[in-house]
Amino acid sequence: MTALPLLFLLFSLFLLNYSLSTTANIQKKTHFRTEPISDTPITTFLEDFEVTKPIQLPKTKPCSYLLLQHDFGFTFGSPPVLANYTPPSNCPSQNFAKIVLQWEATCKGTQYDRIFGVWLGGVELLRSCTAEPTANGIIWTVKKDITRYYSLLMNNQTLAVYLGNLVNNIYTGVYHVNITIHFYPAVEVNLGNSVGGYGSRADLILPISRTLPVAMNDGLWFEIENSTDVESKKFAIPQNAYRAVLEVYVSFHENDEFWYIEVPDNSNGPFREVVVTLDGMEVGAVWPFTVIYTGGFNPLLWMPITGIGSFDLPSYDIEVTPFLGTILDGKTHEFAFRVTNALNMWLIDANLHVWLDKESEKTEGQLLRYHILPSVVTLVSNYTGLNTTFSTTANKTVSSVGWVKSSHGKITTDSTQRFDFSNFMVVGESGPMQIVNQIINFNESVHAKLPTSFFSIKKSKRFPLYLYSAVVEEANGTISVVTNLTLGYNEKRVQAGDFGFSVSSLKNLQNGQGVMVVEGNSVVGGLGSTQQAYRYNDSSKFCYFRNVSSSNFAILFDREGKTCSK
């Protein structure tokens, strides 16, 4: 058996105090304290940002409302901050083309990355990670298009925000937060949903999350503590539903923050999947993107350019329309979540988007076909000299076909998810050194056939990850941690239907190089540089690219534009 590498133990020191259910669960691991390491001292607030495409906005003046202004100090293990939400009433138009949630925060002092969530009526709108502050302060803004939650936003709700922060004589940073929603009136009157609900917004969104005040000392997410833990939520849908999509939010923390570097000989290995069941039947899965939070591996890499997805963690849609016929009986049903090979802990919840037939009180449906090829995981180990290699692969397919009869006619929906996973790992026992080369491929398709129309969408996602890390013990008693990594999020989307044909593609790639000099539990020196290339193209002629690089808090190069590549 291979001994657990020192490098892995060192990484465990970065595992931070994320939102835990009780103070008794506060991690007892040591944390590194990071201070600005730069030839040029930072004298003003540093602005951190995640590279992403700008939100396409109509040429109308928004009606903007400050929903919450709050200082998150010692909020660990405390109830979420609550506020009353009412739809905009004094806007010239009540028909909106775009709705944008804006999170803006500042922090000064010493603090660590904290996970936080924003819920409206129990529906999660945003999951994110805080920026790590500098002694002179940081500021960051997250803008998210929340138009898909339109029906939710048109009713009175309770806003809940959980950010579990800890403030004492060491952790001094307080997060000063403003949350605003911008409503952009439509230039033209919205004529309503498209036929069949495809390409339109849901009429109802149900929270598949913990319910206030049950979750009064944490967020509204469920906590998965190990591979046998199952968390669930009961729900009931109106009997006139004709389409349903489950949107799943996932994040990983504590002992599983770096699940993809888990050595098979000493733990559960590097493969993870979130399994979603409906009344005990698996309806889909999530093989998550490897988000690296702002304290991950080397915090100096993520200032001011933060990791892909760290400020706006991705959610994952699962088409459950083929299963509608099994839950249109007016009775209570249950969604449940578990994580294969999980260590503690995973935070998971979901939003059920439901389309309703306004012309009838009851629809009917039937599941025609259901097929699942369970995850097949293989592990090959090779012990050669001072190095050990591990090759882990996995694949899976979930497919379902069902029909729903409504006033739109009989709609037959065919949904398929296909996953492939490979993780090649090298562990050097003499180094210590670790190399991880991982790729996740996720292909999904939804085809809906109506009496006089059709809809089709295909998505192909690819998540590459390369990591090289080594630890060097210096003569003066310090250690140097060397990190080189490549992180990518690529997606291609093809849609077709009566509206026409559209194609979009995203290529998002980060490269980072860093060295930390550690004495005791503090970072006393080092450097970090990051380069990122982002390119988005779609057939509607909206294109965006940005190439940016930084080193030790300073932007070295930044070029962006809206030219479409050929």
mmCIF file of N, CA, C and O in Angstrom, residues 17-19 72-73 75-77 114-116 162-166:
data_model
loop_
_atom_site.group_PDB
_atom_site.id
_atom_site.type_symbol
_atom_site.label_atom_id
_atom_site.label_comp_id
_atom_site.label_asym_id
_atom_site.label_seq_id
_atom_site.Cartn_x
_atom_site.Cartn_y
_atom_site.Cartn_z
ATOM 1 N N ASN A 17 -13.119 26.442 6.839
ATOM 2 C CA ASN A 17 -14.345 26.317 7.629
ATOM 3 C C ASN A 17 -15.552 26.709 6.790
ATOM 4 O O ASN A 17 -16.028 27.831 6.858
ATOM 5 N N TYR A 18 -16.054 25.771 5.992
ATOM 6 C CA TYR A 18 -17.262 26.046 5.254
ATOM 7 C C TYR A 18 -18.450 25.863 6.182
ATOM 8 O O TYR A 18 -18.340 25.428 7.317
ATOM 9 N N SER A 19 -19.629 26.177 5.649
ATOM 10 C CA SER A 19 -20.828 26.169 6.474
ATOM 11 C C SER A 19 -21.089 24.792 7.051
ATOM 12 O O SER A 19 -21.432 23.872 6.341
ATOM 13 N N PHE A 72 -21.532 40.585 7.156
ATOM 14 C CA PHE A 72 -21.401 39.205 7.621
ATOM 15 C C PHE A 72 -20.109 39.081 8.421
ATOM 16 O O PHE A 72 -19.021 39.002 7.865
ATOM 17 N N GLY A 73 -20.251 39.120 9.738
ATOM 18 C CA GLY A 73 -19.121 38.998 10.647
ATOM 19 C C GLY A 73 -19.090 37.600 11.225
ATOM 20 O O GLY A 73 -18.793 36.631 10.543
ATOM 21 N N THR A 75 -20.988 34.944 11.646
ATOM 22 C CA THR A 75 -22.260 34.376 11.200
ATOM 23 C C THR A 75 -22.195 32.868 11.068
ATOM 24 O O THR A 75 -23.167 32.236 10.649
ATOM 25 N N PHE A 76 -21.067 32.282 11.418
ATOM 26 C CA PHE A 76 -20.931 30.825 11.340
ATOM 27 C C PHE A 76 -21.872 30.162 12.339
ATOM 28 O O PHE A 76 -21.902 30.513 13.515
ATOM 29 N N GLY A 77 -22.680 29.197 11.869
ATOM 30 C CA GLY A 77 -23.611 28.518 12.742
ATOM 31 C C GLY A 77 -24.785 29.370 13.161
ATOM 32 O O GLY A 77 -25.496 29.021 14.106
ATOM 33 N N ARG A 114 -15.186 31.546 1.886
ATOM 34 C CA ARG A 114 -16.395 31.017 2.513
ATOM 35 C C ARG A 114 -17.424 30.755 1.424
ATOM 36 O O ARG A 114 -17.635 31.584 0.549
ATOM 37 N N ILE A 115 -18.095 29.616 1.497
ATOM 38 C CA ILE A 115 -19.171 29.345 0.557
ATOM 39 C C ILE A 115 -20.418 30.078 1.025
ATOM 40 O O ILE A 115 -20.646 30.226 2.228
ATOM 41 N N PHE A 116 -21.211 30.585 0.084
ATOM 42 C CA PHE A 116 -22.463 31.222 0.482
ATOM 43 C C PHE A 116 -23.540 30.962 -0.562
ATOM 44 O O PHE A 116 -23.253 30.596 -1.711
ATOM 45 N N TYR A 162 -27.150 32.920 3.310
ATOM 46 C CA TYR A 162 -26.275 32.336 4.326
ATOM 47 C C TYR A 162 -24.825 32.462 3.883
ATOM 48 O O TYR A 162 -24.442 32.013 2.797
ATOM 49 N N LEU A 163 -24.016 33.102 4.744
ATOM 50 C CA LEU A 163 -22.570 33.193 4.569
ATOM 51 C C LEU A 163 -21.965 32.940 5.947
ATOM 52 O O LEU A 163 -21.977 33.817 6.808
ATOM 53 N N GLY A 164 -21.479 31.726 6.149
ATOM 54 C CA GLY A 164 -20.960 31.355 7.462
ATOM 55 C C GLY A 164 -19.541 31.864 7.666
ATOM 56 O O GLY A 164 -18.582 31.196 7.293
ATOM 57 N N ASN A 165 -19.412 33.020 8.277
ATOM 58 C CA ASN A 165 -18.103 33.643 8.483
ATOM 59 C C ASN A 165 -17.699 33.531 9.954
ATOM 60 O O ASN A 165 -18.536 33.364 10.839
ATOM 61 N N LEU A 166 -16.398 33.629 10.187
ATOM 62 C CA LEU A 166 -15.843 33.511 11.533
ATOM 63 C C LEU A 166 -14.889 34.677 11.757
ATOM 64 O O LEU A 166 -13.974 34.901 10.964
#
